[in-house]
Coordinates of C-alpha atoms in Angstrom, one line a residue:
X1 CA 19.6 -19.9 -11.5
X2 CA 18.0 -20.5 -15.2
X3 CA 16.3 -18.9 -17.8
X4 CA 13.4 -20.5 -17.1
X5 CA 13.7 -19.8 -13.4
X6 CA 14.3 -16.1 -13.6
X7 CA 11.1 -16.3 -15.7
X8 CA 9.2 -17.6 -13.3
X9 CA 10.9 -15.2 -10.5
X10 CA 9.7 -12.0 -13.0
X11 CA 6.5 -13.3 -13.8
X12 CA 5.9 -13.0 -9.3
X13 CA 8.1 -9.9 -8.8
X14 CA 7.9 -7.5 -12.1
X15 CA 4.3 -6.4 -11.1
X16 CA 5.5 -5.8 -7.0
X17 CA 8.5 -3.9 -8.0
X18 CA 6.2 -1.6 -10.0
X19 CA 3.8 -1.4 -7.2
X20 CA 6.7 -0.8 -4.7
X21 CA 8.0 1.8 -7.1
X22 CA 4.4 3.7 -6.9
X23 CA 5.7 4.9 -3.7
X24 CA 7.4 7.5 -5.9
X25 CA 5.0 10.5 -6.2
X26 CA 6.8 10.7 -9.7
X27 CA 6.3 7.1 -11.2
X28 CA 2.8 6.9 -8.7
X29 CA 1.1 9.3 -11.4
X30 CA 2.4 7.5 -14.6
X31 CA 1.6 4.3 -13.1
X32 CA -1.9 3.7 -14.5
X33 CA 0.0 3.6 -18.3
X34 CA 2.6 0.3 -17.1
X35 CA -1.0 -2.1 -15.9
X36 CA -1.1 -3.3 -19.1
X37 CA 2.9 -3.9 -19.0
X38 CA 2.7 -5.4 -15.2
X39 CA 1.4 -9.2 -16.7
X40 CA 3.8 -10.0 -19.7
X41 CA 6.6 -12.5 -17.9
X42 CA 4.1 -14.1 -16.7
X43 CA 2.5 -14.6 -20.4
X44 CA 5.4 -15.4 -21.3
X45 CA 6.4 -17.8 -18.6
X46 CA 3.4 -19.6 -20.0
X47 CA 4.2 -19.7 -23.1
X48 CA 8.3 -20.6 -22.6
X49 CA 9.2 -22.0 -19.4
X50 CA 8.6 -25.6 -20.3
X51 CA 6.8 -27.9 -17.9
X52 CA 8.0 -29.1 -14.1
X53 CA 10.8 -26.0 -14.2
X54 CA 11.3 -24.6 -11.4
X55 CA 12.8 -21.5 -8.8
X56 CA 14.3 -21.7 -5.8
X57 CA 15.1 -18.8 -3.7
X58 CA 16.9 -19.7 0.3
X59 CA 16.5 -18.1 3.4
X60 CA 15.1 -15.6 4.3
X61 CA 13.3 -16.0 1.6
X62 CA 12.6 -19.7 1.5
X63 CA 10.3 -19.2 -1.9
X64 CA 10.0 -21.7 -4.4
X65 CA 8.0 -21.6 -7.7
X66 CA 7.2 -24.0 -9.8
X67 CA 4.6 -24.5 -13.2
X68 CA 2.8 -27.3 -14.1
X69 CA 0.2 -27.9 -16.6
X70 CA -2.9 -27.1 -14.5
X71 CA -0.9 -24.1 -13.4
X72 CA 0.8 -23.0 -16.7
X73 CA -2.6 -22.8 -18.9
X74 CA -4.3 -20.7 -15.8
X75 CA -1.2 -18.3 -16.2
X76 CA -1.2 -17.5 -19.3
X77 CA -5.4 -17.4 -19.4
X78 CA -5.0 -15.1 -16.5
X79 CA -2.1 -12.8 -18.0
X80 CA -3.3 -11.8 -20.9
X81 CA -6.4 -10.7 -19.3
X82 CA -5.0 -9.0 -16.9
X83 CA -2.7 -7.2 -19.8
X84 CA -5.8 -6.7 -22.2
X85 CA -8.1 -5.1 -19.5
X86 CA -5.1 -2.8 -17.7
X87 CA -5.3 -1.8 -21.4
X88 CA -8.8 -1.0 -20.8
X89 CA -8.2 0.7 -18.1
X90 CA -5.7 2.9 -18.9
X91 CA -7.8 3.9 -21.7
X92 CA -10.8 4.1 -19.5
X93 CA -9.6 6.0 -16.8
X94 CA -6.8 8.3 -18.4
X95 CA -8.4 11.5 -16.5
X96 CA -9.3 9.6 -13.5
X97 CA -8.1 11.9 -10.7
X98 CA -8.0 8.7 -8.3
X99 CA -6.2 6.6 -11.3
X100 CA -2.9 6.2 -9.2
X101 CA -4.7 5.3 -6.3
X102 CA -6.5 2.4 -8.9
X103 CA -3.6 1.3 -10.1
X104 CA -1.8 0.5 -7.1
X105 CA -4.3 -1.6 -6.1
X106 CA -4.5 -3.6 -9.4
X107 CA -1.0 -3.8 -9.5
X108 CA -0.7 -6.1 -6.4
X109 CA -4.1 -7.6 -7.1
X110 CA -2.2 -8.4 -9.9
X111 CA 0.7 -10.3 -7.8
X112 CA -1.1 -11.6 -5.6
X113 CA -3.2 -13.5 -8.5
X114 CA -1.2 -14.4 -10.5
X115 CA 1.9 -15.6 -7.7
X116 CA -0.5 -18.3 -6.8
X117 CA -0.5 -20.7 -10.1
X118 CA 3.1 -20.6 -9.8
X119 CA 3.9 -20.4 -5.6
X120 CA 5.4 -24.5 -4.9
X121 CA 5.4 -23.7 -0.5
X122 CA 2.6 -23.0 2.0
X123 CA 3.6 -20.4 3.7
X124 CA 4.2 -18.1 0.6
X125 CA 0.9 -19.8 -0.6
X126 CA -1.2 -17.9 2.1
X127 CA 0.7 -14.5 2.0
X128 CA 0.1 -14.3 -2.2
X129 CA -3.4 -15.4 -1.4
X130 CA -4.1 -13.3 1.3
X131 CA -2.7 -10.3 -1.2
X132 CA -5.2 -11.1 -4.2
X133 CA -7.9 -11.0 -1.7
X134 CA -7.4 -7.8 0.3
X135 CA -6.1 -6.1 -2.5
X136 CA -8.9 -6.5 -4.7
X137 CA -11.1 -4.6 -1.9
X138 CA -9.1 -1.0 -3.4
X139 CA -10.8 -2.2 -6.9
X140 CA -13.9 -2.8 -6.0
X141 CA -14.8 0.4 -3.8
X142 CA -13.1 2.9 -6.3
X143 CA -16.2 4.4 -7.5
X144 CA -16.6 5.7 -3.6
X145 CA -20.5 5.0 -4.2
X146 CA -22.9 3.8 -1.5
X147 CA -23.1 0.5 -3.0
X148 CA -19.7 0.2 -3.3
X149 CA -18.7 0.6 0.3
X150 CA -21.5 -1.8 1.2
X151 CA -19.7 -4.3 -1.6
X152 CA -16.6 -3.7 -0.5
X153 CA -17.5 -4.3 3.6
X154 CA -19.2 -7.4 2.4
X155 CA -15.9 -8.8 0.4
X156 CA -13.6 -8.1 3.1
X157 CA -15.7 -9.5 5.6
X158 CA -15.9 -12.6 3.8
X159 CA -12.5 -13.1 2.6
X160 CA -10.9 -12.5 5.9
X161 CA -13.2 -15.3 7.1
X162 CA -12.1 -17.5 3.9
X163 CA -7.9 -16.7 4.9
X164 CA -9.3 -17.1 8.7
X165 CA -10.4 -21.0 7.4
X166 CA -7.3 -21.4 5.3
X167 CA -4.9 -20.6 7.8
X168 CA -5.8 -23.0 10.1
X169 CA -6.0 -25.4 7.2
X170 CA -2.3 -24.7 6.1
X171 CA -1.0 -25.0 10.5
X172 CA -3.2 -28.5 10.2
X173 CA -1.6 -30.0 7.4
X174 CA 2.2 -28.8 8.0
X175 CA 1.8 -29.4 11.8
X176 CA 3.6 -32.8 11.5
X177 CA 5.9 -32.0 8.9
X178 CA 9.9 -31.1 10.0
X179 CA 10.0 -28.0 7.4
X180 CA 8.8 -24.9 9.0
X181 CA 7.7 -24.0 5.2
X182 CA 7.2 -27.3 3.2
X183 CA 6.7 -27.7 -0.5
X184 CA 2.4 -27.9 -0.9
X185 CA 3.6 -31.4 -2.7
X186 CA 4.8 -33.0 0.3
X187 CA 2.5 -32.0 2.4
X188 CA -0.7 -33.4 0.3
X189 CA 0.9 -36.1 -0.4
X190 CA 0.9 -37.0 3.6
X191 CA -2.5 -35.7 4.1
X192 CA -4.0 -39.0 3.4
X193 CA -2.3 -40.4 6.3
X194 CA -2.9 -37.3 8.8
X195 CA -5.4 -37.9 11.9
X196 CA -6.5 -34.6 11.0
X197 CA -7.8 -35.3 7.4
X198 CA -11.1 -35.0 7.4
X199 CA -11.2 -31.6 9.0
X200 CA -8.7 -30.5 7.4
X201 CA -10.0 -31.0 4.2
X202 CA -13.2 -29.3 5.3
X203 CA -11.9 -26.1 6.0
X204 CA -9.8 -25.9 2.5
X205 CA -13.0 -26.2 1.4
X206 CA -14.6 -24.0 2.9
X207 CA -12.2 -21.3 2.4
X208 CA -11.7 -22.3 -1.3
X209 CA -15.3 -21.7 -1.6
X210 CA -15.9 -18.5 0.1
X211 CA -13.2 -17.3 -2.9
X212 CA -14.9 -18.9 -5.5
X213 CA -18.0 -18.1 -4.3
X214 CA -19.9 -20.8 -4.1
X215 CA -23.0 -20.9 -2.5
X216 CA -24.3 -20.0 0.6
X217 CA -20.9 -18.2 0.4
X218 CA -21.1 -16.3 -3.0
X219 CA -22.6 -12.8 -1.9
X220 CA -20.0 -11.0 -2.7
X221 CA -19.9 -11.9 -6.2
X222 CA -23.2 -10.3 -7.6
X223 CA -22.6 -7.1 -5.1
X224 CA -18.8 -6.5 -6.0
X225 CA -19.2 -7.3 -9.6
X226 CA -21.2 -4.5 -10.5
X227 CA -20.1 -1.8 -8.1
X228 CA -16.4 -2.6 -9.6
X229 CA -15.3 -0.3 -12.9
X230 CA -15.7 -2.4 -15.3
X231 CA -11.8 -3.3 -16.4
X232 CA -11.6 -4.4 -12.4
X233 CA -15.2 -6.3 -12.7
X234 CA -13.1 -8.6 -15.9
X235 CA -10.5 -9.7 -14.1
X236 CA -12.6 -10.1 -10.6
X237 CA -14.5 -12.5 -12.4
X238 CA -12.4 -14.1 -15.0
X239 CA -9.2 -14.6 -12.6
X240 CA -9.6 -13.5 -8.7
X241 CA -12.6 -16.4 -8.1
X242 CA -9.6 -18.8 -9.7
X243 CA -7.4 -18.6 -6.7
X244 CA -10.1 -20.7 -5.2
X245 CA -10.2 -23.2 -8.1
X246 CA -5.7 -23.2 -7.9
X247 CA -6.0 -23.7 -4.0
X248 CA -8.2 -27.1 -4.5
X249 CA -6.7 -28.0 -6.9
X250 CA -3.2 -27.4 -4.7
X251 CA -4.2 -29.0 -1.7
X252 CA -6.9 -31.7 -2.6
X253 CA -5.1 -35.4 -2.6
X254 CA -6.5 -36.6 -5.8
X255 CA -4.0 -39.2 -6.0
X256 CA -5.1 -40.5 -3.2
X257 CA -8.6 -39.2 -3.4
X258 CA -11.3 -39.0 -0.6
X259 CA -14.7 -40.2 -1.7
X260 CA -17.0 -38.5 0.7
X261 CA -15.2 -34.8 0.6
X262 CA -15.4 -35.9 -3.4
X263 CA -19.0 -36.0 -3.0
X264 CA -20.0 -32.8 -1.0
X265 CA -17.9 -30.9 -3.6
X266 CA -20.2 -32.1 -6.2
X267 CA -23.1 -31.6 -4.0
X268 CA -22.4 -27.5 -3.4
X269 CA -21.2 -27.5 -6.7
X270 CA -24.4 -28.5 -8.2
X271 CA -26.7 -26.4 -6.3
X272 CA -24.4 -23.8 -7.5
X273 CA -24.6 -24.3 -10.9
X274 CA -28.9 -24.8 -10.5
X275 CA -28.1 -21.4 -7.8
X276 CA -26.7 -18.8 -10.2
X277 CA -29.3 -19.6 -13.1
X278 CA -32.2 -19.3 -11.3
X279 CA -31.3 -16.0 -9.3
X280 CA -29.6 -14.5 -12.2
X281 CA -32.2 -15.5 -14.4
X282 CA -34.3 -12.8 -11.9
X283 CA -31.6 -9.8 -12.6
X284 CA -32.2 -6.6 -14.5
X285 CA -28.4 -5.3 -14.9
X286 CA -26.1 -7.2 -17.4
X287 CA -22.9 -6.9 -15.1
X288 CA -24.7 -8.7 -12.1
X289 CA -26.6 -11.5 -14.6
X290 CA -22.9 -11.7 -15.4
X291 CA -22.4 -11.8 -11.9
X292 CA -24.3 -14.6 -11.4
X293 CA -23.0 -16.7 -14.2
X294 CA -20.2 -16.8 -12.6
X295 CA -21.5 -18.0 -9.6
X296 CA -22.8 -20.9 -11.2
X297 CA -19.6 -22.1 -13.3
X298 CA -18.0 -21.8 -10.6
X299 CA -20.0 -24.5 -9.4
X300 CA -19.4 -26.9 -12.8
X301 CA -15.8 -26.5 -12.0
X302 CA -16.5 -27.4 -7.9
X303 CA -18.3 -30.8 -9.6
X304 CA -15.7 -31.4 -12.2
X305 CA -12.9 -31.1 -8.8
X306 CA -15.3 -33.8 -6.6
X307 CA -15.4 -36.0 -9.4
X308 CA -11.4 -36.0 -9.2
X309 CA -11.7 -36.7 -6.2
X310 CA -14.2 -38.8 -5.5
X311 CA -12.3 -41.6 -7.9
X312 CA -8.7 -40.5 -7.6
X313 CA -8.0 -39.2 -10.9
X314 CA -4.8 -36.8 -10.9
X315 CA -6.0 -35.7 -14.5
X316 CA -8.7 -34.0 -13.5
X317 CA -6.7 -31.2 -12.3
X318 CA -6.0 -30.6 -16.4
X319 CA -9.3 -31.0 -17.4
X320 CA -10.4 -28.4 -14.7
X321 CA -8.0 -25.5 -15.3
X322 CA -8.8 -26.2 -19.0
X323 CA -12.5 -25.2 -18.6
X324 CA -11.2 -22.6 -16.0
X325 CA -9.2 -20.8 -18.5
X326 CA -12.2 -20.9 -20.9
X327 CA -14.4 -19.5 -18.4
X328 CA -11.4 -16.6 -17.7
X329 CA -11.2 -15.1 -21.3
X330 CA -14.7 -15.5 -22.3
X331 CA -16.2 -14.0 -18.8
X332 CA -13.4 -11.4 -19.0
X333 CA -14.5 -10.5 -22.8
X334 CA -18.3 -10.3 -21.6
X335 CA -17.5 -7.9 -19.0
X336 CA -15.3 -5.6 -21.5
X337 CA -17.8 -6.2 -23.6
X338 CA -20.7 -4.3 -21.7
X339 CA -18.5 -1.0 -21.6
X340 CA -18.0 -1.4 -25.0
X341 CA -21.6 -1.5 -26.1
X342 CA -22.3 1.1 -24.1
X343 CA -20.4 3.6 -26.3
X344 CA -21.5 2.0 -29.8
X345 CA -24.1 3.0 -31.5
X346 CA -24.8 2.3 -35.7
X347 CA -23.9 -0.4 -38.0
X348 CA -21.1 -1.4 -35.1
X349 CA -23.2 -2.0 -32.7
X350 CA -24.9 -5.0 -34.5
X351 CA -21.6 -6.3 -35.2
X352 CA -20.5 -5.8 -31.6
X353 CA -23.9 -7.4 -30.2
X354 CA -23.2 -10.4 -33.0
X355 CA -19.3 -10.9 -31.2
X356 CA -20.8 -10.3 -27.4
X357 CA -23.7 -13.3 -28.6
X358 CA -21.4 -15.7 -29.5
X359 CA -19.3 -15.2 -26.5
X360 CA -22.2 -15.5 -24.5
X361 CA -24.1 -18.4 -25.8
X362 CA -20.3 -20.5 -25.5
X363 CA -20.7 -20.7 -21.9
X364 CA -23.6 -22.3 -22.7
X365 CA -21.9 -24.9 -25.2
X366 CA -22.2 -23.5 -28.9
X367 CA -20.7 -25.4 -31.1
X368 CA -17.4 -24.6 -32.5
X369 CA -17.0 -22.3 -29.9
X370 CA -14.7 -22.6 -26.6
X371 CA -17.7 -23.5 -24.7
X372 CA -18.2 -26.5 -26.5
X373 CA -14.4 -27.8 -26.2
X374 CA -14.6 -27.2 -22.7
X375 CA -17.6 -29.4 -22.3
X376 CA -16.8 -31.8 -24.4
X377 CA -13.2 -32.2 -23.2
X378 CA -14.9 -33.0 -19.2
X379 CA -18.4 -35.0 -20.9
X380 CA -16.5 -38.7 -20.2
X381 CA -15.6 -37.6 -16.6
X382 CA -19.2 -38.1 -15.5
X383 CA -20.0 -40.9 -17.6
X384 CA -23.9 -41.8 -18.6
X385 CA -25.8 -41.8 -15.2
X386 CA -27.7 -39.6 -13.0
X387 CA -24.6 -36.9 -12.7
X388 CA -24.4 -36.1 -16.4
X389 CA -28.0 -35.5 -16.9
X390 CA -27.5 -33.1 -14.3
X391 CA -24.4 -31.2 -15.6
X392 CA -26.2 -31.5 -19.2
X393 CA -29.2 -29.6 -17.5
X394 CA -26.5 -27.5 -15.8
X395 CA -25.4 -26.6 -20.0
X396 CA -29.0 -25.8 -20.5
X397 CA -29.2 -23.4 -17.7
X398 CA -26.4 -21.3 -18.7
X399 CA -27.6 -21.2 -21.7
X400 CA -31.1 -19.7 -21.4
X401 CA -29.1 -17.4 -18.2
X402 CA -26.9 -16.3 -21.1
X403 CA -30.0 -15.5 -23.9
X404 CA -31.6 -13.4 -20.5
X405 CA -28.6 -11.5 -20.7
X406 CA -28.5 -10.8 -24.5
X407 CA -31.8 -9.2 -24.1
X408 CA -30.8 -6.8 -21.1
X409 CA -28.0 -6.0 -23.9
X410 CA -30.3 -5.5 -26.5
X411 CA -32.4 -3.3 -24.2
X412 CA -29.8 -1.6 -22.9
X413 CA -27.9 0.0 -26.0
X414 CA -31.3 0.5 -27.8
X415 CA -31.1 3.9 -27.6
X416 CA -27.2 4.4 -28.7
X417 CA -25.9 7.1 -30.9
X418 CA -24.4 6.4 -33.5
X419 CA -20.3 6.5 -32.7
X420 CA -17.8 3.8 -31.6
X421 CA -15.7 3.2 -28.6
X422 CA -12.3 4.6 -28.3
X423 CA -9.3 2.7 -29.4
X424 CA -8.1 2.1 -26.5
X425 CA -11.2 0.0 -24.7
X426 CA -12.0 -1.4 -28.3
X427 CA -8.7 -3.0 -29.2
X428 CA -8.1 -4.5 -25.7
X429 CA -11.8 -5.9 -25.9
X430 CA -10.8 -7.5 -29.4
X431 CA -7.9 -9.1 -27.8
X432 CA -9.0 -10.8 -25.1
X433 CA -12.8 -12.0 -27.7
X434 CA -9.8 -13.2 -30.1
X435 CA -8.1 -15.6 -27.2
X436 CA -11.4 -16.4 -26.2
X437 CA -11.7 -18.5 -29.3
X438 CA -8.2 -19.6 -30.6
X439 CA -6.7 -20.6 -26.9
X440 CA -9.0 -23.1 -26.3
X441 CA -8.2 -24.8 -29.5
X442 CA -4.7 -24.7 -29.3
X443 CA -5.0 -26.2 -26.1
X444 CA -7.8 -29.2 -26.4
X445 CA -5.7 -31.9 -28.7
X446 CA -3.4 -31.9 -25.0
X447 CA -5.4 -31.4 -22.6
X448 CA -8.1 -34.2 -24.2
X449 CA -6.1 -36.7 -25.8
X450 CA -8.7 -36.4 -28.6
X451 CA -8.0 -34.7 -32.4
X452 CA -9.8 -31.5 -33.4
X453 CA -11.3 -33.3 -36.0
X454 CA -13.3 -35.1 -33.8
X455 CA -15.2 -32.3 -32.9
X456 CA -16.8 -32.0 -36.0
X457 CA -19.2 -34.8 -36.5
X458 CA -22.1 -34.5 -35.9
X459 CA -22.3 -36.9 -32.8
X460 CA -20.2 -34.5 -30.9
X461 CA -21.9 -31.4 -32.0
X462 CA -25.6 -32.9 -31.2
X463 CA -24.2 -33.7 -27.7
X464 CA -23.0 -29.5 -27.4
X465 CA -27.0 -28.9 -29.5
X466 CA -29.3 -30.0 -28.0
X467 CA -28.4 -28.7 -24.5
X468 CA -29.1 -25.2 -26.2
X469 CA -31.7 -26.0 -27.5
X470 CA -33.4 -27.2 -24.2
X471 CA -32.2 -23.6 -22.8
X472 CA -34.0 -21.8 -25.1
X473 CA -37.1 -23.4 -25.1
X474 CA -37.0 -22.9 -20.9
X475 CA -35.8 -19.3 -21.9
X476 CA -39.0 -18.7 -23.6
X477 CA -41.2 -19.8 -21.2
X478 CA -39.3 -18.0 -18.2
X479 CA -39.5 -14.9 -20.2
X480 CA -43.3 -15.1 -20.2
X481 CA -43.6 -14.5 -16.0
X482 CA -45.3 -11.7 -14.6
X483 CA -42.6 -9.6 -12.4
X484 CA -39.8 -12.0 -12.8
X485 CA -37.5 -9.2 -13.2
X486 CA -36.4 -7.5 -10.0
X487 CA -37.9 -10.5 -7.8
X488 CA -34.6 -11.5 -6.2
X489 CA -32.3 -8.2 -4.7
X490 CA -28.6 -8.4 -5.8
X491 CA -26.8 -10.6 -3.3
X492 CA -29.9 -12.6 -2.3
X493 CA -29.3 -13.9 0.9
X494 CA -27.5 -11.1 2.5
X495 CA -29.6 -8.9 1.4
X496 CA -32.7 -10.9 2.8
X497 CA -30.6 -11.3 5.7
X498 CA -30.3 -7.7 6.1
X499 CA -34.2 -7.5 5.8
X500 CA -35.0 -9.7 8.3
X501 CA -32.7 -7.7 11.0
X502 CA -35.8 -5.9 12.4
X503 CA -37.5 -8.7 12.8
X504 CA -35.0 -10.6 14.9
X505 CA -34.0 -7.4 17.1
X506 CA -37.7 -7.1 18.0
X507 CA -38.1 -11.2 18.9
X508 CA -34.7 -10.7 20.8
X509 CA -36.1 -8.0 22.8
X510 CA -39.2 -10.2 23.5
X511 CA -36.8 -12.9 24.5
X512 CA -35.1 -10.4 27.0
X513 CA -38.4 -9.6 28.3
X514 CA -39.6 -12.7 29.0
X515 CA -36.6 -13.5 30.3
X516 CA -36.2 -10.6 32.4
X517 CA -39.9 -11.2 33.6
X518 CA -39.1 -14.9 35.0
X519 CA -36.2 -13.8 36.9
X520 CA -38.7 -12.4 39.1
X521 CA -38.5 -14.5 42.6
X522 CA -42.7 -14.7 42.7
X523 CA -42.7 -15.3 38.8
X524 CA -39.6 -17.7 38.8
X525 CA -41.4 -20.0 42.3
X526 CA -44.5 -20.5 40.5
X527 CA -43.0 -22.1 37.5
X528 CA -41.3 -24.0 39.2
X529 CA -44.2 -25.6 41.5
X530 CA -46.0 -26.3 38.2
X531 CA -43.1 -27.6 36.4
X532 CA -42.4 -30.3 39.6
X533 CA -46.5 -31.0 39.7
X534 CA -46.2 -31.1 35.8
X535 CA -43.3 -34.1 36.2
X536 CA -44.8 -36.2 39.0
X537 CA -48.3 -36.0 37.4
X538 CA -46.7 -37.7 34.1
X539 CA -44.7 -40.1 36.7
X540 CA -48.6 -41.3 38.2
X541 CA -49.5 -41.8 34.8
X542 CA -46.3 -43.8 33.9
X543 CA -46.9 -46.0 37.0

């Protein structure tokens, strides 16, 4: 096997081996110290392995690893965030008695989420998707609070449902293929001619939408992110939701196109983008606002993929991965920043708030930030029609939501005493902040095909500035609305469904009583006679 193949193999197996080593009590006691190095082979692979290189493991493993441009972009950003968040976790939880348990779940989730970006065969994609999904449950419930357990139960229920849809889709996709574990590329190439194409695509979209958090399958995000520890929230929002993104990139037939399902993705994505903003702007906790922002941003990614599927444009996968890595780094830095700001005061607080503000507003497209680059790179996909206008308004909504987030941060940190956070938490945060600024700039020419100098032109600057101004005006109006905060509970749909259970139970009991009453023969006989008379009268009137 070549050195490139060995590096790809190390990206997958190194964190898995570290997790297996936790079977030793001595190693397990120090497991939190190694989470920072676990993603480093993946980061090296993203940077050093040339595009198109692969590693194949014959029977009994039958594992194929391959690195293409979307996978490399997502793998590099995700590995960097996992490493920085791991260093943050090692500092934050150094005295936590359950730190070793947290480290095991962390390593398993990391293995699954990073493996998804490079795996090339059907069976192992499903196994890694399942590993990432189920292991994340341990990160969500780590605090052992009532809210954490509630979030964990809802999360794992939806995760299992999504895996069921995915498993059925993979069986349908591979049913006609002679290989027991086919390559993803080969079966997706055959999908347009399959008689089960539409059913397969529907199941894939539902299964991956659950992981991405598209409305109405989003309810786990605003419950899980606030309940999990800060570094876990960073990787859940920054990386784990991207399992759904890479799934759609891998299994949708962009070469052949599917206009119907592209339109479905565009519609669901737009609803999700606006819904995340509307509900998020009613929330009173910073981490919950960030969770709803992730919902909205995943909607924007769904629109990108929908456009590519509608127009049969494979190049959209690179642009989607570029937009996704911008979100990975910015959202990871924002979640870590919430923790840093909580322990910062004095002059340092003002500087930290300034950095956080720039990061937050980059999600709305602030000029010269990664958000502006992502929006300018993807803008040509939408043309100049209604979709371009809808996406512009969504960007304005992101600005309004992030201004709301910053106001909450200012409120929460107003009483902080002078001080600075632990160095082990500050440095990882600053690394992700720097990466959020630098990596998108370095990738922009290769992904967009344009020069960086074009970003400094007045026309380009105005394209990303005026939607932000619109969002700021909207926020001024919304901020004056009475009783806005807390108007919609965290988890929105699932909370309303739970609140409706007593009403549904009373309705069910009433129906049961009516059914029992009508089962008595005299009542049933009288009703039958009345129905016969009514039917006869209708017939006579028609005659």
